[in-house]
Coordinates of C-alpha atoms in Angstrom, one line a residue:
M1 CA -2.9 13.3 -29.6
A2 CA -3.0 9.5 -29.8
E3 CA -6.4 8.1 -30.5
Q4 CA -7.6 6.3 -27.4
T5 CA -9.7 3.2 -27.7
S6 CA -10.6 0.4 -25.3
D7 CA -11.4 -3.2 -26.1
T8 CA -15.2 -2.4 -26.2
T9 CA -14.9 0.8 -28.3
A10 CA -14.3 0.6 -32.1
P11 CA -11.7 3.0 -33.5
T12 CA -13.0 6.1 -35.1
S13 CA -13.5 5.7 -38.9
L14 CA -12.5 8.7 -41.0
W15 CA -13.3 9.4 -44.7
V16 CA -13.9 12.1 -47.2
E17 CA -16.7 12.3 -49.7
R18 CA -16.6 14.3 -53.0
T19 CA -19.3 16.9 -53.1
G20 CA -18.2 18.9 -56.1
T21 CA -15.2 19.8 -58.3
R22 CA -12.3 19.8 -55.8
L23 CA -14.8 20.0 -52.9
Y24 CA -15.0 17.3 -50.2
T25 CA -16.6 16.8 -46.9
G26 CA -14.4 15.1 -44.3
R27 CA -16.4 12.9 -41.9
S28 CA -15.9 10.8 -38.8
S29 CA -17.9 7.9 -37.4
R30 CA -18.5 10.1 -34.3
G31 CA -20.5 12.6 -36.5
A32 CA -18.0 15.3 -37.0
E33 CA -17.8 17.1 -40.4
V34 CA -15.3 19.5 -42.0
L35 CA -15.6 21.2 -45.4
I36 CA -12.5 20.8 -47.6
G37 CA -11.7 22.5 -50.9
S38 CA -9.4 24.7 -52.9
E39 CA -7.9 27.9 -51.6
G40 CA -10.1 30.8 -52.5
V41 CA -13.3 29.0 -51.9
E42 CA -15.1 30.5 -49.0
G43 CA -16.1 28.4 -46.0
V44 CA -13.7 25.5 -46.6
F45 CA -10.3 24.4 -45.3
T46 CA -7.6 23.3 -47.7
P47 CA -5.9 20.0 -46.9
G48 CA -2.7 21.9 -46.0
E49 CA -4.7 24.1 -43.6
L50 CA -6.2 21.1 -41.9
L51 CA -2.7 19.7 -41.5
K52 CA -1.6 22.9 -39.8
I53 CA -4.7 23.1 -37.6
A54 CA -4.2 19.4 -36.6
L55 CA -0.6 20.4 -35.5
A56 CA -1.8 23.4 -33.5
A57 CA -4.7 21.5 -31.9
C58 CA -2.4 18.7 -30.9
S59 CA 0.1 21.1 -29.3
G60 CA -2.8 22.8 -27.5
M61 CA -4.2 19.5 -26.2
S62 CA -0.8 18.2 -25.3
S63 CA -0.1 21.3 -23.2
D64 CA -3.6 21.6 -21.7
F65 CA -3.0 19.6 -18.5
P66 CA 0.2 21.4 -17.3
L67 CA -1.2 24.8 -18.3
S68 CA -4.6 24.3 -16.6
R69 CA -2.8 23.0 -13.5
R70 CA -0.7 26.2 -13.3
L71 CA -3.2 28.8 -14.7
G72 CA -6.6 27.3 -13.8
D73 CA -9.2 25.5 -15.9
N74 CA -10.4 28.7 -17.6
Y75 CA -7.1 29.9 -19.0
E76 CA -7.2 31.3 -22.5
A77 CA -4.8 30.2 -25.2
T78 CA -4.4 30.7 -29.0
I79 CA -2.0 28.7 -31.1
R80 CA -1.2 30.3 -34.4
V81 CA 0.4 28.1 -37.0
S82 CA 1.9 29.1 -40.3
G83 CA 4.2 27.8 -43.0
A84 CA 4.3 28.4 -46.8
A85 CA 4.2 25.5 -49.2
D86 CA 7.1 24.8 -51.5
R87 CA 5.0 24.3 -54.6
E88 CA 7.9 23.0 -56.7
N89 CA 8.2 20.0 -54.4
E90 CA 4.7 20.1 -52.9
V91 CA 5.8 20.0 -49.3
Y92 CA 5.7 22.3 -46.3
P93 CA 9.4 22.6 -45.5
Q94 CA 8.7 24.4 -42.2
L95 CA 5.7 24.9 -39.9
D96 CA 5.9 27.5 -37.2
E97 CA 3.6 27.5 -34.1
V98 CA 3.1 30.4 -31.7
L99 CA 1.3 29.7 -28.4
E100 CA -0.2 32.9 -27.0
L101 CA -0.7 32.8 -23.3
D102 CA -1.2 35.4 -20.5
L103 CA 1.4 34.5 -17.9
S104 CA 1.4 37.9 -16.2
E105 CA 0.2 36.3 -12.9
L106 CA 3.5 34.3 -12.7
D107 CA 6.9 35.7 -11.8
A108 CA 9.7 35.4 -14.4
D109 CA 11.1 32.1 -13.0
A110 CA 7.7 30.5 -12.8
Q111 CA 7.0 31.6 -16.4
E112 CA 10.3 30.1 -17.6
R113 CA 9.6 26.8 -15.8
L114 CA 6.1 26.6 -17.3
V115 CA 7.3 27.3 -20.8
T116 CA 9.9 24.5 -20.4
L117 CA 7.2 22.1 -19.1
V118 CA 4.9 23.0 -22.0
E119 CA 7.6 22.5 -24.6
R120 CA 8.5 19.1 -23.0
S121 CA 4.8 18.0 -22.9
V122 CA 4.3 18.9 -26.5
D123 CA 7.5 17.2 -27.6
K124 CA 6.6 14.1 -25.7
V125 CA 2.9 13.5 -26.4
C126 CA 1.8 15.5 -29.5
T127 CA 1.4 12.6 -32.0
V128 CA 0.8 15.0 -34.9
G129 CA 4.0 16.9 -34.3
R130 CA 6.0 13.8 -33.6
T131 CA 4.8 12.2 -36.8
L132 CA 5.6 15.3 -38.9
K133 CA 9.1 15.5 -37.3
A134 CA 9.8 11.8 -37.8
G135 CA 8.1 11.3 -41.2
T136 CA 5.7 8.5 -41.9
K137 CA 5.0 5.9 -44.5
V138 CA 1.8 6.6 -46.4
T139 CA 0.1 4.1 -48.7
L140 CA -2.7 4.5 -51.1
T141 CA -4.8 1.6 -52.4
V142 CA -7.3 2.1 -55.2
E143 CA -10.3 -0.2 -54.9
K144 CA -12.0 -0.7 -58.2
E145 CA -15.7 -1.4 -58.2
Q146 CA -16.8 -4.1 -60.6

């Protein structure tokens, strides 16, 4: 989802701090933390896992309004995301999401209309998914302390 700021609110700052060999803590200026490390280390996410979680969360948040409007505020949803890395090229060539919902209270036509609406909502407003599909320019600047 797009980061929303107003003229009086500063944008959220994000950074990671090294806490050990291939171990980092991701932080935000809003006080959030996430542990990041290598696969096989308990209690941490890998950067690739965080990318996948960001995609799934964005899809969930992008579909929240139409789903809550049709299913009620307390609907349950799980979004599973997967995709193996191509280690030769160090990319994820494909990421697959599965949105699990109980639509048994709706008839077949209503289910189909809701699924179409959810797909459109995600395609239109999920910033993470749209960025991954479009590609993005990434820059790295190394600041040297004197």
